[in-house]
Coordinates of N, CA and C in Angstrom, one line a residue:
M148 N 0.8 -0.9 0.0 CA 0.0 0.2 -0.3 C 0.9 0.9 0.0
F149 N 0.4 2.2 -0.8 CA 1.2 3.4 -1.0 C 0.3 4.7 -0.1
W150 N 1.3 5.8 0.1 CA 0.2 6.9 0.5 C 1.1 8.0 0.2
Q151 N 0.0 9.0 0.1 CA 0.6 10.5 -0.4 C 1.8 10.9 0.2
K152 N 1.9 10.9 1.6 CA 3.3 11.6 2.3 C 3.3 10.5 3.6
N153 N 4.6 10.5 4.1 CA 4.6 9.9 5.2 C 4.2 10.9 6.5
K154 N 3.6 9.8 7.5 CA 3.1 10.7 8.6 C 4.4 11.6 9.2
T155 N 4.0 12.6 9.3 CA 4.9 13.4 10.3 C 4.2 14.5 11.2
S156 N 4.6 15.4 12.0 CA 4.2 15.9 13.3 C 3.5 16.7 12.5
D157 N 3.4 17.3 11.3 CA 2.8 18.7 10.4 C 1.7 17.6 9.7
N158 N 1.8 16.4 9.6 CA 0.7 15.4 8.8 C 0.4 14.4 9.3
P159 N 0.0 14.5 10.6 CA -0.6 13.1 11.4 C -1.5 12.1 10.7
L160 N -2.0 12.5 9.5 CA -3.2 11.8 8.8 C -2.9 11.8 7.5
P161 N -1.9 10.8 7.0 CA -1.8 11.0 5.5 C -2.9 10.4 4.5
V162 N -2.8 10.9 3.6 CA -3.7 10.0 2.4 C -3.2 8.8 2.0
Y163 N -4.2 7.9 2.4 CA -3.6 6.4 2.0 C -4.1 6.0 0.6
M164 N -3.4 6.9 -0.2 CA -3.5 6.7 -1.8 C -2.3 7.1 -2.2
D165 N -1.7 6.4 -3.5 CA -0.8 7.1 -4.3 C -0.9 8.2 -4.9
P166 N -0.4 9.5 -5.0 CA -0.4 10.5 -5.3 C -1.0 10.6 -6.8
I167 N -0.7 9.8 -7.5 CA -1.5 9.5 -9.1 C -3.1 9.3 -8.6
E168 N -3.5 8.5 -8.1 CA -5.0 8.2 -7.5 C -5.9 9.4 -6.9
F169 N -4.8 10.0 -5.7 CA -5.1 10.9 -5.5 C -5.6 12.4 -6.0
S170 N -4.5 12.3 -7.1 CA -5.0 13.7 -7.6 C -6.2 13.5 -8.9
Q171 N -6.4 12.1 -9.2 CA -7.5 12.0 -10.1 C -8.8 12.0 -9.3
L172 N -9.1 11.8 -8.1 CA -10.0 11.7 -7.2 C -10.1 13.6 -6.6
T173 N -9.2 14.1 -6.8 CA -9.3 15.5 -6.5 C -9.6 16.4 -7.9
A174 N -9.4 15.7 -8.5 CA -9.7 16.7 -9.9 C -11.2 16.1 -10.2
I175 N -11.7 14.8 -10.1 CA -13.1 14.7 -9.8 C -13.8 15.6 -9.0
V176 N -13.7 15.6 -7.5 CA -14.5 16.4 -6.6 C -14.3 17.9 -7.2
E177 N -12.9 18.6 -7.8 CA -13.0 19.9 -8.2 C -13.9 20.0 -9.4
S178 N -13.9 19.1 -10.4 CA -15.0 19.5 -11.7 C -16.2 19.2 -11.4
I179 N -16.8 18.4 -10.2 CA -18.2 18.3 -9.8 C -18.4 19.4 -9.0
G180 N -17.7 19.6 -8.1 CA -17.9 20.8 -7.0 C -19.2 20.5 -6.2
P181 N -19.0 18.9 -5.6 CA -20.0 18.8 -4.9 C -20.7 19.8 -3.5
R182 N -22.0 20.0 -3.4 CA -22.2 20.6 -1.8 C -22.2 19.4 -0.5
T183 N -22.9 18.4 -1.3 CA -23.0 17.3 -0.3 C -22.2 16.3 -0.6
F184 N -21.8 15.8 0.2 CA -20.6 14.8 -0.1 C -20.6 13.5 1.3
L185 N -20.7 12.2 0.7 CA -20.7 11.4 1.6 C -19.4 10.2 1.2
E186 N -18.9 9.9 2.3 CA -17.7 8.8 1.9 C -18.1 7.8 3.2
W187 N -17.8 6.3 2.7 CA -17.7 5.2 3.4 C -16.1 4.9 3.7
G188 N -15.5 5.1 5.1 CA -14.4 4.8 5.0 C -13.5 6.3 5.3
S189 N -13.3 6.6 6.8 CA -12.4 7.8 6.8 C -11.2 7.8 7.2
G190 N -10.3 8.8 6.8 CA -9.0 8.9 7.0 C -8.2 10.2 6.5
G191 N -7.3 10.0 6.2 CA -6.2 10.9 5.2 C -7.0 12.0 4.2
S192 N -7.9 11.3 3.2 CA -8.4 11.7 2.2 C -9.5 12.8 2.8
T193 N -10.0 12.3 3.9 CA -11.1 13.1 4.7 C -10.7 14.4 4.6
R194 N -9.5 14.8 5.9 CA -8.9 16.1 6.0 C -8.6 16.5 4.8
A195 N -8.1 15.9 3.7 CA -7.4 16.7 2.6 C -8.1 17.4 1.7
L196 N -9.3 16.3 1.6 CA -10.5 16.8 0.7 C -11.4 18.2 1.3
L197 N -11.4 18.1 2.6 CA -12.1 19.3 3.3 C -11.2 20.4 3.2
K198 N -9.8 20.2 3.4 CA -9.0 21.4 3.3 C -9.0 22.0 2.2
E199 N -8.9 21.2 0.9 CA -8.9 21.8 -0.4 C -10.4 22.0 -1.3
C200 N -11.4 21.8 -0.4 CA -12.8 21.8 -1.2 C -13.5 22.7 -0.5
P201 N -13.2 24.2 -0.3 CA -14.5 24.9 0.5 C -15.8 25.0 0.0
F202 N -15.8 24.5 -1.3 CA -17.3 24.6 -1.7 C -18.1 23.3 -1.3
I203 N -17.5 22.3 -0.6 CA -18.5 21.3 0.2 C -19.2 21.7 1.5
E204 N -20.6 21.8 1.4 CA -21.1 22.2 2.9 C -21.2 21.2 3.5
R205 N -21.6 19.7 3.6 CA -21.6 19.0 4.7 C -20.9 17.6 3.9
Y206 N -20.1 17.3 4.9 CA -19.3 16.2 4.3 C -19.7 15.0 5.5
V207 N -20.1 14.0 5.1 CA -20.9 12.9 6.0 C -19.7 12.1 5.8
S208 N -19.2 11.3 6.9 CA -18.4 10.3 6.8 C -19.0 8.8 7.5
V209 N -18.7 7.9 7.2 CA -19.1 6.4 7.7 C -18.0 5.9 8.2
E210 N -17.7 5.4 9.4 CA -16.3 4.5 9.4 C -16.7 3.7 10.5
H211 N -16.4 2.5 10.2 CA -16.5 1.3 11.2 C -15.5 0.6 12.1
D212 N -14.3 1.5 12.2 CA -13.3 1.3 13.2 C -13.1 2.2 14.1
V213 N -13.9 1.9 15.3 CA -14.1 3.0 16.3 C -12.7 3.6 17.0
T214 N -11.9 3.1 16.9 CA -10.3 3.7 17.2 C -9.7 4.7 16.3
W215 N -9.8 4.0 14.8 CA -9.3 5.0 13.8 C -10.4 6.1 13.9
G216 N -11.6 6.1 13.5 CA -12.8 7.0 13.8 C -12.3 8.1 14.7
Q217 N -12.4 7.7 15.9 CA -11.7 8.7 17.0 C -10.4 9.5 16.6
R218 N -9.6 8.7 16.0 CA -8.4 9.6 15.7 C -8.8 10.7 14.6
V219 N -9.6 10.1 13.5 CA -10.1 11.0 12.6 C -10.8 12.5 13.3
K220 N -11.6 11.8 14.2 CA -12.5 13.2 14.7 C -11.3 14.1 15.6
E221 N -10.5 13.5 16.0 CA -9.1 14.4 16.9 C -8.7 15.2 15.9
I222 N -8.2 14.7 14.9 CA -7.3 15.3 13.9 C -8.1 16.6 13.1
V223 N -9.4 16.0 12.6 CA -9.9 16.9 11.6 C -11.1 17.6 12.3
D224 N -10.8 18.8 12.5 CA -11.9 19.4 13.4 C -12.6 20.3 12.5
D225 N -12.8 20.2 11.2 CA -13.7 21.1 10.5 C -15.4 20.8 10.5
P226 N -16.0 22.0 11.0 CA -17.3 21.9 11.2 C -18.2 21.3 10.1
R227 N -17.6 21.4 8.8 CA -18.4 20.7 7.9 C -18.7 19.0 8.2
L228 N -17.5 18.4 8.6 CA -17.7 16.9 9.1 C -18.5 16.6 9.8
D229 N -19.1 15.6 9.3 CA -20.3 14.8 9.9 C -19.9 13.2 10.1
L230 N -19.1 13.0 11.2 CA -18.5 11.6 11.2 C -19.5 10.7 12.2
H231 N -19.7 9.7 11.5 CA -20.6 8.7 12.2 C -19.4 7.2 12.5
L232 N -19.8 6.9 13.8 CA -18.8 5.6 13.9 C -19.9 4.6 14.1
I233 N -20.2 3.4 13.1 CA -21.3 2.4 13.1 C -20.3 0.9 13.0
Q234 N -20.2 0.6 14.3 CA -19.4 -0.7 14.2 C -20.2 -1.8 13.2
P235 N -19.4 -2.9 13.0 CA -20.1 -4.0 12.5 C -21.2 -4.7 13.2
D236 N -22.3 -5.0 12.1 CA -23.2 -5.9 13.0 C -22.6 -7.3 13.6
Q237 N -21.5 -7.8 13.0 CA -21.2 -9.3 13.5 C -19.4 -9.1 13.1
P238 N -19.0 -8.4 14.2 CA -17.9 -8.1 14.0 C -16.8 -9.5 14.2
L239 N -15.8 -9.5 13.9 CA -14.5 -10.6 13.7 C -14.4 -10.7 15.4
E240 N -14.6 -11.5 15.9 CA -14.7 -11.8 17.5 C -13.5 -12.6 17.7
I241 N -12.2 -11.9 17.4 CA -11.2 -12.7 17.7 C -10.1 -11.9 18.3
P242 N -9.6 -11.8 19.6 CA -8.9 -10.9 20.5 C -7.7 -10.3 19.4
K243 N -7.1 -11.3 18.9 CA -5.4 -10.6 18.0 C -5.8 -11.4 16.6
P244 N -6.6 -11.3 15.9 CA -6.6 -12.0 14.5 C -5.6 -11.5 13.6
T245 N -5.3 -12.7 12.7 CA -4.2 -12.8 11.8 C -4.5 -12.2 11.1
R246 N -3.6 -11.7 10.0 CA -3.7 -10.9 8.7 C -4.7 -11.8 7.7
D247 N -4.5 -13.1 7.8 CA -5.4 -14.0 7.0 C -6.9 -14.0 7.6
Q248 N -7.0 -13.9 8.6 CA -8.3 -13.9 9.5 C -8.9 -12.8 9.4
E249 N -8.2 -11.5 9.2 CA -8.9 -10.1 8.6 C -9.3 -10.2 7.4
I250 N -8.6 -10.7 6.4 CA -8.9 -10.8 5.0 C -10.0 -11.6 4.7
A251 N -10.1 -12.9 5.2 CA -11.2 -13.9 5.3 C -12.4 -13.1 5.8
W252 N -12.5 -12.2 6.7 CA -13.5 -11.4 7.2 C -14.0 -10.4 6.4
N253 N -12.9 -9.6 6.1 CA -13.3 -8.4 4.7 C -13.7 -9.2 3.8
A254 N -13.4 -10.3 3.3 CA -14.3 -10.7 2.2 C -15.7 -11.1 2.4
R255 N -15.8 -12.0 3.5 CA -17.4 -12.0 3.9 C -17.9 -11.0 4.0
A256 N -17.6 -9.6 4.5 CA -18.2 -8.5 4.5 C -18.7 -7.8 3.1
E257 N -17.8 -8.5 1.9 CA -18.2 -8.0 0.7 C -19.5 -8.9 0.4
R258 N -19.9 -9.7 0.6 CA -21.1 -10.5 0.3 C -22.0 -11.1 1.3
E259 N -21.9 -10.8 2.5 CA -23.1 -11.3 3.1 C -23.3 -10.1 4.3
P260 N -24.6 -9.5 3.6 CA -24.9 -8.1 4.2 C -25.3 -8.0 5.9
S261 N -25.3 -9.0 6.1 CA -25.8 -8.9 7.7 C -24.3 -8.8 8.6
L262 N -23.0 -8.6 8.0 CA -22.0 -8.4 8.8 C -21.9 -7.0 9.1
M263 N -22.2 -6.0 8.0 CA -22.2 -4.7 7.9 C -23.3 -3.9 7.6
K264 N -24.6 -4.4 8.0 CA -25.9 -3.7 7.6 C -26.2 -2.7 8.1
S265 N -25.6 -2.3 9.3 CA -26.0 -1.0 9.9 C -24.9 0.1 9.4
Y266 N -23.8 -0.2 9.1 CA -22.6 0.5 8.2 C -23.0 0.9 6.9
V267 N -23.6 0.0 6.2 CA -24.0 0.1 5.1 C -24.9 1.1 4.8
E268 N -26.3 0.7 5.5 CA -27.4 1.6 5.5 C -27.7 2.9 6.3
F269 N -26.6 3.1 7.2 CA -26.8 4.3 8.3 C -27.1 5.4 7.4
P270 N -26.6 6.0 6.0 CA -26.6 7.1 5.3 C -28.2 7.2 5.1
R271 N -28.6 6.0 4.7 CA -29.9 6.5 4.1 C -30.8 7.1 5.4
T272 N -30.5 6.8 6.6 CA -31.5 7.5 8.0 C -31.1 9.0 8.1
L273 N -30.2 9.4 7.4 CA -30.0 11.2 7.3 C -30.9 11.6 6.4
D274 N -31.8 11.2 5.6 CA -32.5 11.4 4.5 C -31.9 12.8 3.8
V275 N -30.8 12.6 3.2 CA -29.9 13.3 2.6 C -29.6 12.6 1.1
T276 N -29.8 13.4 0.1 CA -29.2 13.2 -1.4 C -27.8 13.7 -1.4
F277 N -27.1 12.9 -2.4 CA -25.6 13.5 -2.0 C -25.5 13.9 -3.6
D278 N -24.3 14.6 -3.8 CA -23.9 15.3 -4.8 C -22.5 14.3 -5.3
M279 N -22.0 13.6 -4.5 CA -21.1 12.8 -4.5 C -20.6 11.7 -3.5
I280 N -20.4 10.5 -4.2 CA -19.9 9.5 -3.0 C -18.8 8.8 -3.2
L281 N -17.9 8.8 -2.1 CA -16.6 7.9 -2.0 C -16.9 6.5 -1.4
V282 N -16.3 5.8 -1.9 CA -16.5 4.6 -1.4 C -15.1 3.8 -1.0
D283 N -14.7 3.9 0.0 CA -13.4 3.4 0.4 C -12.9 2.9 1.8
G284 N -14.1 2.0 2.1 CA -14.2 1.4 3.4 C -14.2 0.0 3.4
R285 N -15.2 -0.7 4.1 CA -15.4 -2.1 4.0 C -16.7 -2.1 3.1
A286 N -16.9 -3.6 3.0 CA -18.4 -3.8 2.4 C -18.5 -3.0 0.9
R287 N -17.4 -2.8 0.4 CA -17.7 -1.6 -0.7 C -18.5 -2.2 -1.9
R288 N -18.8 -3.6 -2.2 CA -19.8 -3.9 -2.8 C -21.1 -3.4 -2.4
L289 N -21.4 -3.8 -1.3 CA -22.8 -3.4 -0.8 C -23.0 -2.0 -0.6
C290 N -21.6 -1.2 -0.4 CA -22.1 0.3 -0.3 C -22.0 0.7 -1.6
L291 N -21.7 0.5 -3.0 CA -21.7 0.9 -4.2 C -23.0 0.6 -4.5
L292 N -23.8 -0.6 -4.1 CA -25.5 -1.0 -4.4 C -26.2 0.1 -3.5
E293 N -25.8 0.5 -2.5 CA -26.5 1.1 -1.7 C -26.4 2.6 -1.9
G294 N -25.4 3.1 -2.4 CA -24.9 4.3 -2.8 C -25.7 5.2 -3.8
I295 N -25.8 4.1 -5.0 CA -26.4 4.8 -6.2 C -27.7 5.4 -5.8
N296 N -28.4 4.9 -4.7 CA -29.9 5.4 -4.5 C -29.7 6.6 -3.6
L297 N -28.4 6.9 -3.2 CA -28.5 7.9 -2.2 C -27.8 9.2 -3.2
L298 N -27.5 9.2 -4.4 CA -27.0 9.9 -5.3 C -28.3 11.0 -6.0
K299 N -27.7 12.1 -6.0 CA -28.9 12.9 -6.8 C -28.8 12.7 -8.3
D300 N -29.4 12.8 -9.0 CA -29.7 12.5 -10.7 C -28.4 13.2 -11.1
G301 N -27.4 12.6 -11.6 CA -26.1 13.6 -12.5 C -25.2 13.5 -11.4
G302 N -25.3 13.0 -10.2 CA -24.3 12.8 -9.1 C -23.4 11.6 -9.6
V303 N -22.2 11.5 -9.0 CA -21.0 10.7 -9.4 C -20.6 9.9 -7.8
I304 N -20.5 8.6 -8.1 CA -19.9 7.7 -7.0 C -18.5 7.4 -7.5
V305 N -17.6 7.4 -6.7 CA -16.1 7.0 -7.0 C -15.9 5.8 -5.9
L306 N -15.0 4.8 -6.8 CA -14.8 3.9 -5.9 C -13.3 3.6 -5.9
H307 N -12.5 3.6 -4.9 CA -11.0 3.2 -4.8 C -10.7 1.9 -4.6
D308 N -9.5 1.4 -5.3 CA -9.2 0.0 -5.3 C -10.3 -0.7 -6.4
A309 N -10.5 0.1 -7.3 CA -11.5 -0.5 -8.2 C -10.7 -1.8 -9.0
Q310 N -9.7 -1.9 -9.2 CA -8.9 -3.1 -9.7 C -9.3 -4.3 -9.1
R311 N -9.7 -4.7 -8.0 CA -10.4 -5.6 -7.2 C -11.4 -6.2 -8.0
E312 N -11.3 -7.2 -8.8 CA -12.5 -8.0 -9.5 C -13.6 -8.3 -8.6
D313 N -13.4 -8.4 -7.4 CA -14.5 -8.4 -6.3 C -15.9 -7.4 -6.4
Y314 N -15.2 -5.9 -6.9 CA -16.4 -5.0 -7.0 C -16.7 -4.7 -8.3
H315 N -16.3 -5.6 -9.3 CA -16.7 -5.4 -10.8 C -18.1 -5.4 -10.9
D316 N -18.8 -6.6 -10.3 CA -20.2 -7.0 -10.8 C -21.2 -6.0 -9.9
A317 N -20.6 -5.2 -8.7 CA -21.6 -4.0 -8.6 C -21.6 -3.0 -9.1
L318 N -20.3 -2.8 -9.5 CA -19.8 -1.5 -10.3 C -20.7 -1.5 -11.5
H319 N -21.0 -2.5 -12.3 CA -21.5 -2.8 -13.6 C -23.2 -2.8 -13.4
Q320 N -23.6 -3.1 -12.2 CA -24.9 -3.1 -11.5 C -25.6 -1.7 -11.6
I321 N -24.5 -0.6 -11.3 CA -25.2 0.7 -11.0 C -25.1 1.7 -12.0
G322 N -24.2 1.4 -13.1 CA -24.1 2.1 -14.3 C -23.0 2.0 -15.0
T323 N -22.7 2.9 -16.1 CA -21.7 2.8 -16.9 C -20.4 3.4 -16.3
V324 N -19.4 2.3 -16.3 CA -18.0 2.4 -15.4 C -17.1 3.1 -16.0
R325 N -16.2 4.0 -15.6 CA -15.1 4.6 -16.1 C -14.0 4.2 -15.0
F326 N -13.1 3.3 -15.6 CA -12.0 3.0 -14.8 C -10.6 4.0 -15.5
L327 N -10.2 4.6 -14.4 CA -9.1 5.6 -14.6 C -7.6 5.3 -14.8
E328 N -6.9 5.6 -15.5 CA -5.6 5.1 -16.0 C -4.7 6.5 -15.6
P329 N -3.6 6.5 -15.6 CA -2.7 5.5 -15.1 C -3.1 4.9 -13.6
W330 N -2.7 4.1 -13.0 CA -2.9 3.9 -11.7 C -1.6 3.1 -11.1
K331 N -1.3 3.2 -9.8 CA -0.3 2.3 -9.1 C -0.5 1.5 -8.1
A332 N -1.4 2.3 -7.1 CA -1.9 1.1 -5.8 C -3.4 0.8 -6.0
G333 N -3.8 1.8 -6.2 CA -5.4 1.3 -6.1 C -6.3 2.3 -7.1
Q334 N -7.0 1.6 -8.4 CA -7.5 2.4 -9.4 C -8.7 2.9 -8.6
I335 N -9.1 4.0 -9.3 CA -10.1 4.9 -9.1 C -11.0 4.5 -10.6
A336 N -12.4 4.4 -10.1 CA -13.4 4.2 -11.1 C -14.6 5.1 -10.7
L337 N -15.4 5.6 -11.8 CA -16.3 6.2 -11.2 C -17.8 5.9 -12.0
V338 N -18.9 6.3 -11.7 CA -20.1 6.1 -12.2 C -21.1 7.2 -11.8
R339 N -21.7 7.7 -12.9 CA -22.3 9.0 -12.9 C -23.9 8.5 -13.0
K340 N -24.9 8.9 -11.9 CA -26.2 8.5 -12.1 C -26.9 9.3 -12.9
E341 N -27.5 8.3 -13.9 CA -28.0 9.0 -15.2 C -29.4 9.7 -14.6
A342 N -29.7 10.8 -15.2 CA -30.9 11.2 -15.0 C -32.0 10.6 -15.2
R343 N -33.3 10.8 -14.4 CA -34.3 9.9 -14.7 C -35.5 10.8 -15.6
H344 N -35.8 10.2 -16.6 CA -36.6 11.0 -17.6 C -38.4 10.9 -17.4
S345 N -39.0 11.7 -17.2 CA -40.6 11.2 -16.8 C -41.2 10.9 -18.2

């Protein structure tokens, strides 16, 4: 995994994307100019996008890891951030899981809605439609399928790590996919929600 900058005292929350992918994401956000923004998966990109995008009026972030989410809350003090910590409904209940156990649980979370149901479905409780959505957390397939219904017509949903084939069926279900090139660590893909005609 690459990240934009090393953790330093002046950057305690680095962007966990290669600079190429983060510049693509930033270009998409700048071109759309969303007023309402939703992301599944908080982190360095949360801080960086809020810093670079004054046009965002409300930035809703949903995070499943309480420890990580608290860290983001401590570092990102922007009043536009509306961060929600929503733990898994069926967490990996192993005190010190191995990397393989974590990978296996993450794979299950992509296919078994009951594991992360509250996390995936939480944004619908806000009664907001979004101009743009970033999917960069857990249960990404399920977040894509949920997120398309939370977008305004013409809005855009962006997926990080789109090179992973596990996500492709969900991407193609929600619309016409654009996979961005080049990429190094985690490909960016986007889908624009088509306007409904009466």
